[in-house]
Tab-separated table of C-alpha atoms in Angstrom:
chain	number	residue	atom	x	y	z
A	1	MET	CA	110.814	119.647	74.638
A	2	SER	CA	109.061	119.224	77.259
A	3	THR	CA	110.522	117.015	80.206
A	4	ALA	CA	108.047	115.296	79.919
A	5	GLN	CA	108.065	114.617	76.285
A	6	GLN	CA	111.847	114.036	76.656
A	7	PHE	CA	111.274	111.604	79.415
A	8	ASP	CA	109.262	109.536	77.197
A	9	ARG	CA	111.769	108.714	74.703
A	10	LEU	CA	113.112	106.716	77.247
A	11	THR	CA	112.085	102.911	77.354
A	12	VAL	CA	112.569	101.127	80.496
A	13	VAL	CA	112.845	96.827	79.206
A	14	LEU	CA	112.189	94.123	82.105
A	15	VAL	CA	113.669	91.437	80.673
A	16	SER	CA	112.827	87.740	81.789
A	17	THR	CA	111.929	89.106	85.460
A	18	ARG	CA	111.135	86.396	88.193
A	19	ASN	CA	109.302	88.100	90.610
A	20	PRO	CA	106.195	90.446	89.260
A	21	LEU	CA	106.472	92.357	92.712
A	22	ASN	CA	110.093	93.681	91.136
A	23	ILE	CA	108.002	95.041	88.223
A	24	GLY	CA	105.368	96.921	90.654
A	25	ALA	CA	108.245	98.434	92.729
A	26	ALA	CA	110.639	99.252	88.877
A	27	ALA	CA	107.128	101.003	87.773
A	28	ARG	CA	106.412	102.765	90.996
A	29	ALA	CA	110.032	103.902	90.634
A	30	MET	CA	109.592	105.151	86.957
A	31	SER	CA	106.836	106.929	87.683
A	32	ASN	CA	107.715	108.920	90.452
A	33	PHE	CA	110.876	110.193	88.226
A	34	GLY	CA	108.336	110.584	85.170
A	35	PHE	CA	109.622	107.863	82.602
A	36	LEU	CA	106.028	106.049	81.775
A	37	ARG	CA	107.280	103.638	79.287
A	38	LEU	CA	107.728	100.160	80.124
A	39	ARG	CA	108.611	97.265	77.885
A	40	VAL	CA	108.400	93.497	79.674
A	41	VAL	CA	110.323	90.290	77.784
A	42	THR	CA	109.042	87.136	78.660
A	43	PRO	CA	108.073	87.891	82.251
A	44	TYR	CA	107.843	84.537	84.047
A	45	ASP	CA	104.767	85.875	86.002
A	46	ALA	CA	101.843	86.502	83.169
A	47	ALA	CA	99.831	88.355	86.098
A	48	PHE	CA	102.063	91.147	86.472
A	49	ARG	CA	99.983	93.713	86.152
A	50	GLU	CA	98.125	93.342	89.068
A	51	ALA	CA	101.691	94.029	90.779
A	52	ARG	CA	100.546	95.515	94.964
A	53	SER	CA	104.010	97.391	94.645
A	54	ALA	CA	103.590	98.977	91.852
A	55	VAL	CA	102.106	101.941	94.158
A	56	GLY	CA	100.496	104.275	92.333
A	57	ALA	CA	101.910	103.616	89.183
A	58	SER	CA	98.781	101.203	88.100
A	59	ALA	CA	98.973	103.486	84.605
A	60	VAL	CA	102.627	102.476	84.175
A	61	LEU	CA	101.890	98.348	84.435
A	62	LYS	CA	98.559	98.108	82.538
A	63	ASN	CA	100.600	100.279	79.792
A	64	ALA	CA	103.396	98.555	79.368
A	65	GLU	CA	103.837	96.319	76.130
A	66	GLU	CA	104.940	92.317	76.633
A	67	CYS	CA	107.572	91.871	74.552
A	68	ALA	CA	108.688	88.018	72.615
A	69	SER	CA	112.421	89.022	72.462
A	70	VAL	CA	114.373	91.129	73.709
A	71	ALA	CA	115.149	92.290	69.682
A	72	GLU	CA	111.133	93.477	69.568
A	73	ALA	CA	111.587	95.720	72.644
A	74	VAL	CA	114.288	97.393	70.876
A	75	ALA	CA	113.585	97.782	67.846
A	76	ASP	CA	112.677	101.706	67.775
A	77	CYS	CA	115.540	102.734	69.813
A	78	THR	CA	118.531	104.747	68.571
A	79	LEU	CA	120.620	103.899	71.803
A	80	VAL	CA	120.319	100.148	73.325
A	81	VAL	CA	121.773	100.404	76.996
A	82	GLY	CA	121.968	97.541	79.460
A	83	THR	CA	122.579	97.235	83.251
A	84	THR	CA	125.209	95.413	85.064
A	85	ALA	CA	126.831	94.224	88.054
A	86	ALA	CA	130.057	93.999	85.862
A	87	GLY	CA	131.134	90.948	88.431
A	88	HIS	CA	134.046	89.319	86.851
A	89	ARG	CA	132.046	88.360	83.238
A	90	ASP	CA	134.462	88.978	80.463
A	91	LEU	CA	132.113	92.082	79.054
A	92	LEU	CA	131.385	92.780	75.082
A	93	GLU	CA	130.052	95.468	75.000
A	94	PRO	CA	131.937	99.365	76.323
A	95	LEU	CA	131.263	99.682	80.483
A	96	GLN	CA	130.322	102.973	82.195
A	97	GLU	CA	129.892	104.248	85.677
A	98	LEU	CA	125.744	105.229	85.992
A	99	GLY	CA	127.312	108.850	86.289
A	100	ASP	CA	128.958	108.466	83.204
A	101	ALA	CA	126.212	107.071	80.940
A	102	ALA	CA	123.690	109.254	82.100
A	103	PRO	CA	124.575	112.668	79.878
A	104	LEU	CA	124.993	110.767	76.852
A	105	ILE	CA	121.487	109.301	77.440
A	106	GLN	CA	120.156	112.378	78.334
A	107	ASN	CA	121.798	113.454	74.627
A	108	GLU	CA	120.422	110.912	72.723
A	109	MET	CA	116.789	111.622	74.613
A	110	GLN	CA	116.631	114.858	72.495
A	111	SER	CA	116.719	113.485	69.021
A	112	GLY	CA	116.276	109.578	69.316
A	113	ARG	CA	114.975	106.823	71.535
A	114	VAL	CA	116.419	105.096	74.411
A	115	ALA	CA	115.953	101.956	75.870
A	116	LEU	CA	117.848	100.756	79.141
A	117	LEU	CA	117.882	97.442	79.926
A	118	PHE	CA	117.273	95.573	83.220
A	119	GLY	CA	117.910	91.254	83.380
A	120	SER	CA	116.858	88.292	85.807
A	121	GLU	CA	117.256	89.088	89.214
A	122	LYS	CA	119.140	85.745	89.778
A	123	ARG	CA	121.419	86.246	86.552
A	124	GLY	CA	120.983	89.670	85.346
A	125	LEU	CA	121.341	90.184	81.478
A	126	THR	CA	122.743	87.179	79.147
A	127	SER	CA	125.477	87.338	77.016
A	128	LYS	CA	122.940	87.114	74.222
A	129	GLU	CA	120.410	89.870	75.462
A	130	MET	CA	123.924	92.145	76.073
A	131	SER	CA	124.939	91.803	72.016
A	132	HIS	CA	121.825	93.977	71.438
A	133	CYS	CA	123.352	96.938	73.847
A	134	HIS	CA	125.926	99.258	72.541
A	135	CYS	CA	127.209	99.781	75.905
A	136	LEU	CA	126.475	98.863	79.619
A	137	LEU	CA	126.226	100.741	82.733
A	138	ARG	CA	126.985	99.835	86.091
A	139	ILE	CA	125.774	101.129	89.169
A	140	PRO	CA	129.080	102.151	91.726
A	141	THR	CA	128.443	99.612	94.152
A	142	ARG	CA	130.897	98.012	96.638
A	143	GLU	CA	133.515	95.355	95.348
A	144	GLU	CA	132.094	93.266	98.451
A	145	HIS	CA	128.534	93.434	97.648
A	146	LEU	CA	127.698	94.360	93.777
A	147	SER	CA	124.300	93.265	93.093
A	148	MET	CA	121.465	95.348	93.781
A	149	ASN	CA	117.612	94.808	94.430
A	150	LEU	CA	115.981	95.118	90.822
A	151	GLY	CA	113.468	97.890	91.769
A	152	GLN	CA	116.134	99.948	93.931
A	153	ALA	CA	118.253	99.571	90.732
A	154	VAL	CA	116.073	101.176	88.266
A	155	ALA	CA	114.928	103.973	90.509
A	156	VAL	CA	118.776	104.236	91.067
A	157	CYS	CA	119.571	105.046	87.411
A	158	LEU	CA	116.323	106.799	86.831
A	159	TYR	CA	117.215	108.939	89.391
A	160	GLU	CA	120.559	109.786	88.134
A	161	ILE	CA	118.889	110.301	84.596
A	162	ALA	CA	116.634	112.838	86.106
A	163	ARG	CA	119.155	114.654	88.108
A	164	GLN	CA	121.440	115.371	85.147
A	165	GLY	CA	118.441	115.704	82.709
A	166	ARG	CA	117.151	118.957	85.133
A	167	GLU	CA	121.127	120.388	84.379
A	168	PRO	CA	121.773	122.835	81.874
A	169	HIS	CA	122.186	121.339	79.029
A	170	VAL	CA	124.789	121.024	76.447
A	171	ASP	CA	124.008	120.477	73.040
A	172	MET	CA	126.353	118.113	71.476
A	173	GLU	CA	127.128	118.079	67.949
A	174	ARG	CA	125.303	115.611	66.739
A	175	VAL	CA	123.145	115.905	63.471
A	176	GLU	CA	122.079	112.992	61.658
A	177	ALA	CA	119.305	110.544	62.818
A	178	ARG	CA	121.345	107.194	64.645
A	179	ALA	CA	120.045	103.902	63.430
A	180	THR	CA	117.548	102.412	65.031
A	181	ALA	CA	118.544	98.399	66.590
A	182	ALA	CA	116.083	97.637	63.832
A	183	GLU	CA	118.393	99.028	60.876
A	184	VAL	CA	121.334	96.930	62.692
A	185	GLU	CA	119.644	94.227	63.010
A	186	ARG	CA	118.117	94.117	59.311
A	187	MET	CA	121.775	94.492	58.246
A	188	SER	CA	122.664	92.565	60.641
A	189	GLY	CA	120.844	89.489	59.290
A	190	VAL	CA	121.941	90.972	55.051
A	191	LEU	CA	125.739	90.874	56.737
A	192	LEU	CA	125.297	87.164	57.259
A	193	GLU	CA	123.602	85.762	54.843
A	194	THR	CA	126.068	87.430	52.470
A	195	LEU	CA	128.456	85.553	55.052
A	196	ASN	CA	126.950	82.021	54.519
A	197	ALA	CA	126.745	82.153	50.745
A	198	SER	CA	130.822	83.177	50.565
A	199	GLY	CA	131.525	80.265	52.814
A	200	TYR	CA	133.164	82.364	55.745
A	201	VAL	CA	130.244	81.039	57.744
A	202	ASN	CA	128.212	78.020	57.834
A	203	HIS	CA	124.214	77.939	57.632
A	204	PRO	CA	122.903	78.489	59.816
A	205	ALA	CA	125.381	80.618	61.863
A	206	PRO	CA	126.015	79.248	65.019
A	207	VAL	CA	124.355	81.767	67.768
A	208	ASP	CA	127.707	83.164	69.108
A	209	VAL	CA	129.013	84.434	65.247
A	210	GLU	CA	124.885	86.146	65.123
A	211	GLU	CA	126.066	87.819	68.362
A	212	ARG	CA	129.625	88.514	67.250
A	213	VAL	CA	128.314	90.282	64.492
A	214	ARG	CA	125.563	91.850	66.387
A	215	ARG	CA	128.383	93.578	68.045
A	216	LEU	CA	130.366	94.708	65.063
A	217	LEU	CA	127.345	96.290	64.000
A	218	LEU	CA	126.706	97.730	67.093
A	219	ARG	CA	130.072	99.178	67.951
A	220	MET	CA	130.005	101.116	64.933
A	221	GLU	CA	127.020	103.191	66.229
A	222	MET	CA	126.197	104.114	62.499
A	223	ARG	CA	123.501	106.659	61.421
A	224	SER	CA	120.440	105.785	59.966
A	225	ALA	CA	121.415	106.939	56.272
A	226	ASP	CA	124.664	104.590	55.855
A	227	THR	CA	122.711	101.475	57.135
A	228	GLU	CA	120.894	102.184	53.529
A	229	THR	CA	123.999	102.469	51.915
A	230	TRP	CA	125.401	99.078	53.440
A	231	LEU	CA	121.793	97.542	52.709
A	232	GLY	CA	122.475	98.413	49.229
A	233	MET	CA	125.795	96.931	48.679
A	234	LEU	CA	125.013	93.637	50.688
A	235	ARG	CA	122.180	92.870	48.344
A	236	GLN	CA	123.349	93.561	45.621
A	237	ILE	CA	126.741	91.436	46.793
A	238	LEU	CA	124.333	88.617	48.167
A	239	TRP	CA	122.690	88.359	44.721
A	240	LYS	CA	125.830	88.084	42.876
A	241	LEU	CA	127.265	85.501	44.766
A	242	ARG	CA	123.815	83.001	44.670
A	243	ALA	CA	123.854	84.236	40.671
A	244	GLY	CA	127.382	83.238	39.990
A	245	VAL	CA	127.938	79.874	42.578
A	246	LYS	CA	124.867	77.078	41.014
B	1	MET	CA	140.411	108.887	106.150
B	2	SER	CA	139.250	106.083	104.577
B	3	THR	CA	135.638	106.067	102.618
B	4	ALA	CA	134.660	103.077	104.650
B	5	GLN	CA	135.646	104.633	107.851
B	6	GLN	CA	133.910	107.651	106.469
B	7	PHE	CA	131.334	105.906	105.386
B	8	ASP	CA	130.907	104.536	108.847
B	9	ARG	CA	129.997	107.899	110.138
B	10	LEU	CA	126.400	107.593	108.617
B	11	THR	CA	123.486	105.931	110.577
B	12	VAL	CA	120.681	104.927	108.808
B	13	VAL	CA	116.941	105.294	111.304
B	14	LEU	CA	114.226	103.483	110.005
B	15	VAL	CA	111.430	104.745	112.393
B	16	SER	CA	108.348	102.821	112.592
B	17	THR	CA	108.726	100.666	109.858
B	18	ARG	CA	105.606	98.116	108.847
B	19	ASN	CA	107.099	95.767	106.542
B	20	PRO	CA	110.012	94.188	107.539
B	21	LEU	CA	110.988	93.483	103.939
B	22	ASN	CA	111.367	97.176	103.584
B	23	ILE	CA	113.870	97.167	106.325
B	24	GLY	CA	115.837	94.460	104.781
B	25	ALA	CA	115.978	96.035	101.307
B	26	ALA	CA	116.967	99.254	103.223
B	27	ALA	CA	119.610	96.973	104.619
B	28	ARG	CA	120.548	95.257	100.868
B	29	ALA	CA	120.909	99.097	99.332
B	30	MET	CA	123.011	99.992	102.652
B	31	SER	CA	125.229	97.112	101.897
B	32	ASN	CA	125.308	97.829	97.825
B	33	PHE	CA	126.475	101.380	98.794
B	34	GLY	CA	129.194	100.789	101.683
B	35	PHE	CA	126.779	102.304	104.731
B	36	LEU	CA	126.800	99.666	107.031
B	37	ARG	CA	125.166	101.212	110.102
B	38	LEU	CA	121.448	100.922	110.790
B	39	ARG	CA	118.804	101.429	114.097
B	40	VAL	CA	115.304	100.964	113.774
B	41	VAL	CA	113.480	102.644	115.994
B	42	THR	CA	110.307	101.000	117.029
B	43	PRO	CA	110.079	98.117	113.966
B	44	TYR	CA	105.992	96.961	113.764
B	45	ASP	CA	107.606	93.316	113.362
B	46	ALA	CA	110.333	92.263	115.719
B	47	ALA	CA	111.516	89.277	113.478
B	48	PHE	CA	112.922	92.001	111.332
B	49	ARG	CA	116.341	90.758	111.495
B	50	GLU	CA	115.475	87.561	109.114
B	51	ALA	CA	114.032	89.567	106.722
B	52	ARG	CA	114.504	87.594	103.314
B	53	SER	CA	114.938	90.787	101.295
B	54	ALA	CA	118.114	92.006	102.631
B	55	VAL	CA	119.846	89.433	100.052
B	56	GLY	CA	123.906	89.792	100.897
B	57	ALA	CA	123.552	92.216	103.714
B	58	SER	CA	122.235	89.478	106.736
B	59	ALA	CA	125.691	91.336	108.489
B	60	VAL	CA	123.728	95.136	108.348
B	61	LEU	CA	120.918	93.045	109.972
B	62	LYS	CA	122.345	91.246	112.506
B	63	ASN	CA	124.073	94.189	113.898
B	64	ALA	CA	121.578	96.978	113.740
B	65	GLU	CA	120.412	98.853	116.881
B	66	GLU	CA	117.035	99.097	117.898
B	67	CYS	CA	116.310	102.103	119.720
B	68	ALA	CA	112.800	102.767	121.851
B	69	SER	CA	113.213	106.623	120.529
B	70	VAL	CA	113.961	108.361	117.927
B	71	ALA	CA	115.740	110.988	120.210
B	72	GLU	CA	118.027	107.869	121.729
B	73	ALA	CA	118.689	106.329	117.707
B	74	VAL	CA	120.143	110.039	116.942
B	75	ALA	CA	121.826	111.030	120.196
B	76	ASP	CA	125.450	110.482	119.255
B	77	CYS	CA	124.927	112.120	115.764
B	78	THR	CA	126.060	115.844	114.779
B	79	LEU	CA	124.076	116.014	112.118
B	80	VAL	CA	120.456	114.996	111.845
B	81	VAL	CA	119.005	114.853	108.373
B	82	GLY	CA	115.002	113.731	108.152
B	83	THR	CA	113.676	112.475	104.057
B	84	THR	CA	110.218	113.779	102.855
B	85	ALA	CA	108.087	113.320	100.284
B	86	ALA	CA	107.180	117.015	101.188
B	87	GLY	CA	103.824	117.047	99.516
B	88	HIS	CA	101.753	119.978	100.884
B	89	ARG	CA	102.822	119.793	104.589
B	90	ASP	CA	103.815	122.710	106.141
B	91	LEU	CA	107.202	122.089	107.241
B	92	LEU	CA	108.952	123.554	109.927
B	93	GLU	CA	112.589	122.572	109.543
B	94	PRO	CA	114.854	123.838	106.457
B	95	LEU	CA	113.715	121.410	103.613
B	96	GLN	CA	116.726	120.998	100.723
B	97	GLU	CA	116.778	118.413	97.535
B	98	LEU	CA	118.886	115.577	97.618
B	99	GLY	CA	121.693	116.601	95.600
B	100	ASP	CA	121.935	119.767	97.429
B	101	ALA	CA	121.766	117.906	101.101
B	102	ALA	CA	124.484	115.135	99.553
B	103	PRO	CA	127.596	117.762	100.157
B	104	LEU	CA	126.433	118.422	103.557
B	105	ILE	CA	125.872	115.128	104.632
B	106	GLN	CA	129.498	113.907	103.205
B	107	ASN	CA	131.336	117.465	104.973
B	108	GLU	CA	129.468	116.693	108.409
B	109	MET	CA	130.699	113.086	107.907
B	110	GLN	CA	134.615	114.096	107.594
B	111	SER	CA	134.083	114.742	111.683
B	112	GLY	CA	130.982	114.622	113.186
B	113	ARG	CA	128.445	111.652	112.635
B	114	VAL	CA	125.086	111.767	110.400
B	115	ALA	CA	122.031	110.269	110.635
B	116	LEU	CA	119.325	109.694	108.174
B	117	LEU	CA	115.919	109.609	109.240
B	118	PHE	CA	113.507	107.604	107.357
B	119	GLY	CA	109.493	107.662	108.450
B	120	SER	CA	107.114	104.465	108.421
B	121	GLU	CA	105.650	103.667	104.996
B	122	LYS	CA	102.026	105.189	105.189
B	123	ARG	CA	102.847	108.474	106.392
B	124	GLY	CA	106.865	109.187	106.372
B	125	LEU	CA	108.016	110.982	109.429
B	126	THR	CA	105.650	112.672	111.837
B	127	SER	CA	105.800	116.559	112.415
B	128	LYS	CA	107.474	114.973	116.036
B	129	GLU	CA	110.018	113.242	115.020
B	130	MET	CA	111.357	115.509	112.323
B	131	SER	CA	111.862	117.733	115.540
B	132	HIS	CA	114.674	115.845	115.720
B	133	CYS	CA	115.991	117.011	111.973
B	134	HIS	CA	118.457	119.290	111.080
B	135	CYS	CA	116.937	119.452	108.256
B	136	LEU	CA	114.288	117.346	105.789
B	137	LEU	CA	116.007	116.498	102.650
B	138	ARG	CA	113.558	115.256	99.076
B	139	ILE	CA	114.336	113.178	96.244
B	140	PRO	CA	113.396	115.153	93.779
B	141	THR	CA	110.262	113.114	92.549
B	142	ARG	CA	107.000	113.880	90.340
B	143	GLU	CA	104.815	116.509	91.554
B	144	GLU	CA	102.288	113.694	90.544
B	145	HIS	CA	103.444	111.083	91.570
B	146	LEU	CA	105.911	111.942	94.958
B	147	SER	CA	105.681	109.300	97.521
B	148	MET	CA	108.934	106.295	97.007
B	149	ASN	CA	109.025	103.065	98.313
B	150	LEU	CA	111.349	102.906	101.739
B	151	GLY	CA	113.756	100.612	100.120
B	152	GLN	CA	114.144	102.643	96.389
B	153	ALA	CA	114.197	105.860	98.310
B	154	VAL	CA	117.118	104.622	100.920
B	155	ALA	CA	119.443	103.484	97.879
B	156	VAL	CA	118.683	106.283	96.103
B	157	CYS	CA	119.919	108.960	99.053
B	158	LEU	CA	123.037	105.913	99.990
B	159	TYR	CA	124.073	106.682	95.727
B	160	GLU	CA	123.971	110.055	96.066
B	161	ILE	CA	125.837	110.730	99.236
B	162	ALA	CA	128.119	107.703	97.831
B	163	ARG	CA	128.200	109.792	94.628
B	164	GLN	CA	129.569	113.012	95.867
B	165	GLY	CA	131.434	110.797	98.728
B	166	ARG	CA	133.881	109.174	96.268
B	167	GLU	CA	137.583	110.441	94.910
B	168	PRO	CA	137.412	112.352	91.188
B	169	HIS	CA	136.939	109.888	88.698
B	170	VAL	CA	139.161	107.425	86.898
B	171	ASP	CA	137.176	106.631	83.503
B	172	MET	CA	136.281	102.986	83.039
B	173	GLU	CA	135.633	103.159	79.405
B	174	ARG	CA	137.362	100.893	77.947
B	175	VAL	CA	140.198	102.401	75.699
B	176	GLU	CA	140.486	100.581	72.394
B	177	ALA	CA	142.574	101.534	69.741
B	178	ARG	CA	140.589	103.391	66.690
B	179	ALA	CA	141.559	102.485	63.469
B	180	THR	CA	144.261	103.908	61.786
B	181	ALA	CA	143.675	105.651	58.721
B	182	ALA	CA	145.899	103.584	56.802
B	183	GLU	CA	143.527	100.407	58.008
B	184	VAL	CA	140.385	102.178	57.096
B	185	GLU	CA	142.053	102.823	53.719
B	186	ARG	CA	142.373	99.071	53.182
B	187	MET	CA	139.153	98.317	53.888
B	188	SER	CA	138.206	100.476	51.825
B	189	GLY	CA	139.752	99.421	48.986
B	190	VAL	CA	139.058	95.664	49.708
B	191	LEU	CA	135.272	97.116	50.210
B	192	LEU	CA	135.601	98.616	46.562
B	193	GLU	CA	137.204	95.730	45.103
B	194	THR	CA	133.627	93.637	46.256
B	195	LEU	CA	131.805	96.172	45.211
B	196	ASN	CA	133.241	96.038	41.656
B	197	ALA	CA	133.060	92.258	41.350
B	198	SER	CA	129.208	92.280	42.443
B	199	GLY	CA	128.246	94.624	40.064
B	200	TYR	CA	127.657	97.657	42.437
B	201	VAL	CA	129.831	100.015	40.919
B	202	ASN	CA	131.895	99.699	37.804
B	203	HIS	CA	135.321	99.580	37.694
B	204	PRO	CA	137.487	101.579	37.945
B	205	ALA	CA	135.319	103.268	40.610
B	206	PRO	CA	134.303	106.511	39.858
B	207	VAL	CA	136.185	109.029	42.370
B	208	ASP	CA	133.156	110.053	43.504
B	209	VAL	CA	132.323	106.503	45.007
B	210	GLU	CA	135.945	106.327	46.510
B	211	GLU	CA	135.053	108.833	48.595
B	212	ARG	CA	131.828	107.678	49.681
B	213	VAL	CA	132.627	104.884	50.879
B	214	ARG	CA	135.762	106.122	53.080
B	215	ARG	CA	133.843	109.237	54.209
B	216	LEU	CA	131.063	106.187	54.964
B	217	LEU	CA	133.612	103.863	56.752
B	218	LEU	CA	134.837	107.287	59.213
B	219	ARG	CA	131.759	108.005	59.958
B	220	MET	CA	131.677	104.632	61.756
B	221	GLU	CA	134.932	104.966	64.255
B	222	MET	CA	136.108	102.020	64.092
B	223	ARG	CA	138.705	100.239	66.190
B	224	SER	CA	141.204	98.871	64.923
B	225	ALA	CA	140.524	95.218	65.293
B	226	ASP	CA	137.358	95.556	64.222
B	227	THR	CA	138.709	96.561	60.813
B	228	GLU	CA	140.582	92.949	60.753
B	229	THR	CA	137.219	91.344	61.206
B	230	TRP	CA	136.273	93.185	58.090
B	231	LEU	CA	139.062	92.522	55.807
B	232	GLY	CA	138.687	88.642	56.821
B	233	MET	CA	135.056	89.015	55.627
B	234	LEU	CA	135.107	91.230	52.742
B	235	ARG	CA	137.699	89.127	51.160
B	236	GLN	CA	136.385	85.622	51.879
B	237	ILE	CA	133.286	87.748	49.868
B	238	LEU	CA	135.430	88.465	47.004
B	239	TRP	CA	137.182	85.224	46.669
B	240	LYS	CA	133.850	83.885	45.988
B	241	LEU	CA	133.150	86.232	43.727
B	242	ARG	CA	135.455	85.716	41.722
B	243	ALA	CA	135.631	82.026	42.295
B	244	GLY	CA	132.216	81.808	41.142
B	245	VAL	CA	131.758	84.559	38.647
B	246	LYS	CA	133.849	83.435	35.585
């Protein structure tokens, strides 16, 4: 696989970006380092495609896909990584420094698809947005000044991922395809329905339960084939619960 | 020497910068990574100290020194490194990639002082400005799109220099207890009972089904705490199945 083919397996996802200039700046950095797939989730300014900051990267903006939700933006990805300045928030997902996360991302790009999420300029990724992530990464900034400019953060992350991609690669033992975010989401939905039917949670499930179930499943880093097995089991259980309980 | 003392031995020099927002963005990245010494040579906009892009880095801008020439700006430095996109220009100074230049810069910071020069947004460093440099560095961008945004280039350079300067790394990944085999076995047992009660498998379960369920759970490499969550959910489902189905 060529570098271009490999880099095509990473999608940058900008969530709820306020300033279209930052989308343009992100696109420019993507183009600099050879990552050309951009998705934007509910950007504040619908005219972001004209951002003048995307010097030399108008094609990236032109081809950017607009998504209505994080779930939609990451649906085809097998590894979802969120970025955070990680101040003093309690984070529920495992956190790694960029230098340690980059090889995992590189490795996943050999066989799967990776989404790299950046939250809004003001508040970063929300807890709900993070609940779609297998893990989080932070750029090692100073304790006294953690929060980076969005375009600069994108540039630094992609520099590091590209850099590690050029180093001789150690092929890891992974063989089986990991579940896509969409498969995990499907399992999450059926599990919630089953929990409802059993009385374990109310219907409709409170938002935090939904997030907790999603996180539980993402932590298990399931294989694609295993989600099928689980779906089969859960659907049968659900059917029986509904058949038996009038 | 502490990291702060060491990083104080590097001065970022912005030469003939057009857009004061880029000076502010550079200051922000400097502050993020702990490099606080900025010099500007003949900036286009004298009011650069008010640049709003310097979020959290107003002190860096306030303390920035204005110099009339590159010679003045690098006078006290023992190693002068210029940055360049290095298109097809004939360069007279030795050129290195950022990853290779960073250790040299780090090394010099142990005993001397380093200047890191960035040219104007439009044309980069002129040949004359480069003539003040011991060597040049380039960020490894794509051949098709070499030229980076100034603030992003500063961020990437300082990230790399800081990264290579940091102490041997402490692993940040949260160490959560993995489930013991006994916990997995307990969950496996309850899952099988639930599958029996739902009619998914016969009772008693064939041996191969038992093995398949165990393997399924082991592949998920669960954490201890998560097995508790699963047990709670499964027991409720099981109770409901038995209550509903006479």
